[in-house]
């Protein structure tokens, strides 16, 4: 008996423009390899997702770290940068959150920034964790510790993080291509599912 293919009749609405992909880097060193890796993840992911996903600016937390730790005592420029970062992250559709593995977890800089965010600030966003470790034995630790905090802030984390060792940075696109083939469609589907449902138009 010939098999009959099943075709779903449910066609999801395409995402509403714009769907922003924001990158947050928690490495305490400026211009880090973590930042470069995170930017590559965001760029390739946005390309894989296609229109209407767009890349917003990369948020490198170290560039305004005094505002994160000192609050009102920091310079006006740094406090303005922090406020801009909070607005970007709170309105993003997809957030790539990157950190090196630092003492068995993610960095204190990233934790302090997440503490600045209001409760449920990441509700409606899909977050992709990216971690970079020096040793294979530590490579899962930061991702395991980061996910509960992201969930507490309302984020959806539907796919495994991009777990990198330092040696992977030499041929990053090859490593990322495998991750993208497995997970990009899930990120897109989750983003669409999290879109607010429009209010029905009242009948006249």
mmCIF file of N, CA, C and O in Angstrom, residues 24-26 59-72 74 78-79 81-82 85-86 108-116:
data_model
loop_
_atom_site.group_PDB
_atom_site.id
_atom_site.type_symbol
_atom_site.label_atom_id
_atom_site.label_comp_id
_atom_site.label_asym_id
_atom_site.label_seq_id
_atom_site.Cartn_x
_atom_site.Cartn_y
_atom_site.Cartn_z
ATOM 1 N N UNK A 24 24.775 39.938 23.670
ATOM 2 C CA UNK A 24 25.290 40.429 24.952
ATOM 3 C C UNK A 24 26.531 39.621 25.302
ATOM 4 O O UNK A 24 26.490 38.386 25.331
ATOM 5 N N UNK A 25 27.631 40.325 25.576
ATOM 6 C CA UNK A 25 28.903 39.670 25.871
ATOM 7 C C UNK A 25 29.334 40.003 27.293
ATOM 8 O O UNK A 25 29.446 41.175 27.667
ATOM 9 N N UNK A 26 29.574 38.961 28.105
ATOM 10 C CA UNK A 26 29.932 39.150 29.500
ATOM 11 C C UNK A 26 31.392 38.922 29.808
ATOM 12 O O UNK A 26 31.752 38.695 30.968
ATOM 13 N N UNK A 59 26.232 44.246 22.410
ATOM 14 C CA UNK A 59 26.342 44.876 23.727
ATOM 15 C C UNK A 59 27.511 44.237 24.465
ATOM 16 O O UNK A 59 27.395 43.118 24.968
ATOM 17 N N UNK A 60 28.642 44.923 24.501
ATOM 18 C CA UNK A 60 29.832 44.428 25.198
ATOM 19 C C UNK A 60 29.833 45.058 26.596
ATOM 20 O O UNK A 60 30.148 46.237 26.765
ATOM 21 N N UNK A 61 29.460 44.285 27.588
ATOM 22 C CA UNK A 61 29.196 44.828 28.922
ATOM 23 C C UNK A 61 30.406 45.514 29.537
ATOM 24 O O UNK A 61 30.247 46.450 30.333
ATOM 25 N N UNK A 62 31.608 45.089 29.175
ATOM 26 C CA UNK A 62 32.799 45.670 29.788
ATOM 27 C C UNK A 62 32.941 47.150 29.447
ATOM 28 O O UNK A 62 33.561 47.906 30.196
ATOM 29 N N UNK A 63 32.334 47.592 28.347
ATOM 30 C CA UNK A 63 32.496 48.985 27.925
ATOM 31 C C UNK A 63 31.747 49.964 28.827
ATOM 32 O O UNK A 63 32.031 51.159 28.796
ATOM 33 N N UNK A 64 30.790 49.461 29.598
ATOM 34 C CA UNK A 64 30.116 50.332 30.575
ATOM 35 C C UNK A 64 29.989 49.622 31.925
ATOM 36 O O UNK A 64 29.026 49.836 32.676
ATOM 37 N N UNK A 65 30.981 48.808 32.249
ATOM 38 C CA UNK A 65 30.971 48.062 33.512
ATOM 39 C C UNK A 65 30.816 48.949 34.742
ATOM 40 O O UNK A 65 30.122 48.565 35.701
ATOM 41 N N UNK A 66 31.440 50.157 34.799
ATOM 42 C CA UNK A 66 31.255 50.991 35.999
ATOM 43 C C UNK A 66 29.782 51.294 36.294
ATOM 44 O O UNK A 66 29.384 51.340 37.464
ATOM 45 N N UNK A 67 28.974 51.470 35.254
ATOM 46 C CA UNK A 67 27.551 51.751 35.488
ATOM 47 C C UNK A 67 26.838 50.539 36.065
ATOM 48 O O UNK A 67 25.901 50.676 36.861
ATOM 49 N N UNK A 68 27.274 49.335 35.667
ATOM 50 C CA UNK A 68 26.653 48.113 36.189
ATOM 51 C C UNK A 68 26.965 47.947 37.672
ATOM 52 O O UNK A 68 26.091 47.597 38.469
ATOM 53 N N UNK A 69 28.203 48.242 38.063
ATOM 54 C CA UNK A 69 28.639 48.007 39.437
ATOM 55 C C UNK A 69 28.453 49.218 40.355
ATOM 56 O O UNK A 69 28.252 49.063 41.552
ATOM 57 N N UNK A 70 28.506 50.427 39.795
ATOM 58 C CA UNK A 70 28.474 51.635 40.631
ATOM 59 C C UNK A 70 27.147 52.387 40.562
ATOM 60 O O UNK A 70 26.904 53.284 41.364
ATOM 61 N N UNK A 71 26.304 52.056 39.600
ATOM 62 C CA UNK A 71 25.013 52.724 39.503
ATOM 63 C C UNK A 71 25.135 54.210 39.262
ATOM 64 O O UNK A 71 25.834 54.669 38.360
ATOM 65 N N UNK A 72 24.486 55.000 40.107
ATOM 66 C CA UNK A 72 24.444 56.450 39.934
ATOM 67 C C UNK A 72 25.801 57.116 40.114
ATOM 68 O O UNK A 72 25.972 58.285 39.756
ATOM 69 N N UNK A 74 28.480 56.209 38.575
ATOM 70 C CA UNK A 74 29.231 56.099 37.326
ATOM 71 C C UNK A 74 29.040 57.352 36.488
ATOM 72 O O UNK A 74 28.142 58.172 36.730
ATOM 73 N N UNK A 78 28.428 56.353 30.692
ATOM 74 C CA UNK A 78 28.340 54.924 30.972
ATOM 75 C C UNK A 78 26.934 54.540 31.430
ATOM 76 O O UNK A 78 26.414 53.481 31.068
ATOM 77 N N UNK A 79 26.295 55.414 32.207
ATOM 78 C CA UNK A 79 24.925 55.127 32.639
ATOM 79 C C UNK A 79 23.962 55.154 31.449
ATOM 80 O O UNK A 79 23.029 54.353 31.373
ATOM 81 N N UNK A 81 24.795 54.351 28.399
ATOM 82 C CA UNK A 81 25.060 53.115 27.657
ATOM 83 C C UNK A 81 24.361 51.931 28.306
ATOM 84 O O UNK A 81 23.834 51.045 27.613
ATOM 85 N N UNK A 82 24.346 51.893 29.628
ATOM 86 C CA UNK A 82 23.653 50.822 30.339
ATOM 87 C C UNK A 82 22.154 50.883 30.069
ATOM 88 O O UNK A 82 21.515 49.852 29.785
ATOM 89 N N UNK A 85 21.455 49.586 26.678
ATOM 90 C CA UNK A 85 21.597 48.129 26.627
ATOM 91 C C UNK A 85 20.376 47.438 27.223
ATOM 92 O O UNK A 85 19.875 46.445 26.680
ATOM 93 N N UNK A 86 19.891 47.954 28.330
ATOM 94 C CA UNK A 86 18.703 47.371 28.966
ATOM 95 C C UNK A 86 17.503 47.458 28.027
ATOM 96 O O UNK A 86 16.732 46.497 27.881
ATOM 97 N N UNK A 108 30.961 37.248 36.679
ATOM 98 C CA UNK A 108 30.260 38.153 37.574
ATOM 99 C C UNK A 108 29.741 39.376 36.852
ATOM 100 O O UNK A 108 28.706 39.952 37.233
ATOM 101 N N UNK A 109 30.431 39.803 35.795
ATOM 102 C CA UNK A 109 29.969 40.947 34.998
ATOM 103 C C UNK A 109 28.616 40.645 34.365
ATOM 104 O O UNK A 109 27.690 41.470 34.421
ATOM 105 N N UNK A 110 28.478 39.469 33.779
ATOM 106 C CA UNK A 110 27.200 39.096 33.182
ATOM 107 C C UNK A 110 26.122 38.952 34.247
ATOM 108 O O UNK A 110 24.991 39.425 34.073
ATOM 109 N N UNK A 111 26.460 38.316 35.368
ATOM 110 C CA UNK A 111 25.465 38.152 36.450
ATOM 111 C C UNK A 111 24.992 39.508 36.955
ATOM 112 O O UNK A 111 23.779 39.714 37.184
ATOM 113 N N UNK A 112 25.907 40.465 37.107
ATOM 114 C CA UNK A 112 25.522 41.781 37.611
ATOM 115 C C UNK A 112 24.619 42.506 36.625
ATOM 116 O O UNK A 112 23.691 43.217 37.030
ATOM 117 N N UNK A 113 24.883 42.345 35.327
ATOM 118 C CA UNK A 113 24.000 42.962 34.333
ATOM 119 C C UNK A 113 22.613 42.334 34.381
ATOM 120 O O UNK A 113 21.599 43.048 34.334
ATOM 121 N N UNK A 114 22.536 41.022 34.466
ATOM 122 C CA UNK A 114 21.236 40.363 34.540
ATOM 123 C C UNK A 114 20.474 40.790 35.789
ATOM 124 O O UNK A 114 19.244 40.895 35.775
ATOM 125 N N UNK A 115 21.210 41.069 36.871
ATOM 126 C CA UNK A 115 20.565 41.544 38.098
ATOM 127 C C UNK A 115 19.951 42.934 37.927
ATOM 128 O O UNK A 115 19.014 43.299 38.646
ATOM 129 N N UNK A 116 20.489 43.719 36.992
ATOM 130 C CA UNK A 116 19.957 45.063 36.742
ATOM 131 C C UNK A 116 18.587 45.002 36.058
ATOM 132 O O UNK A 116 17.751 45.886 36.239
#
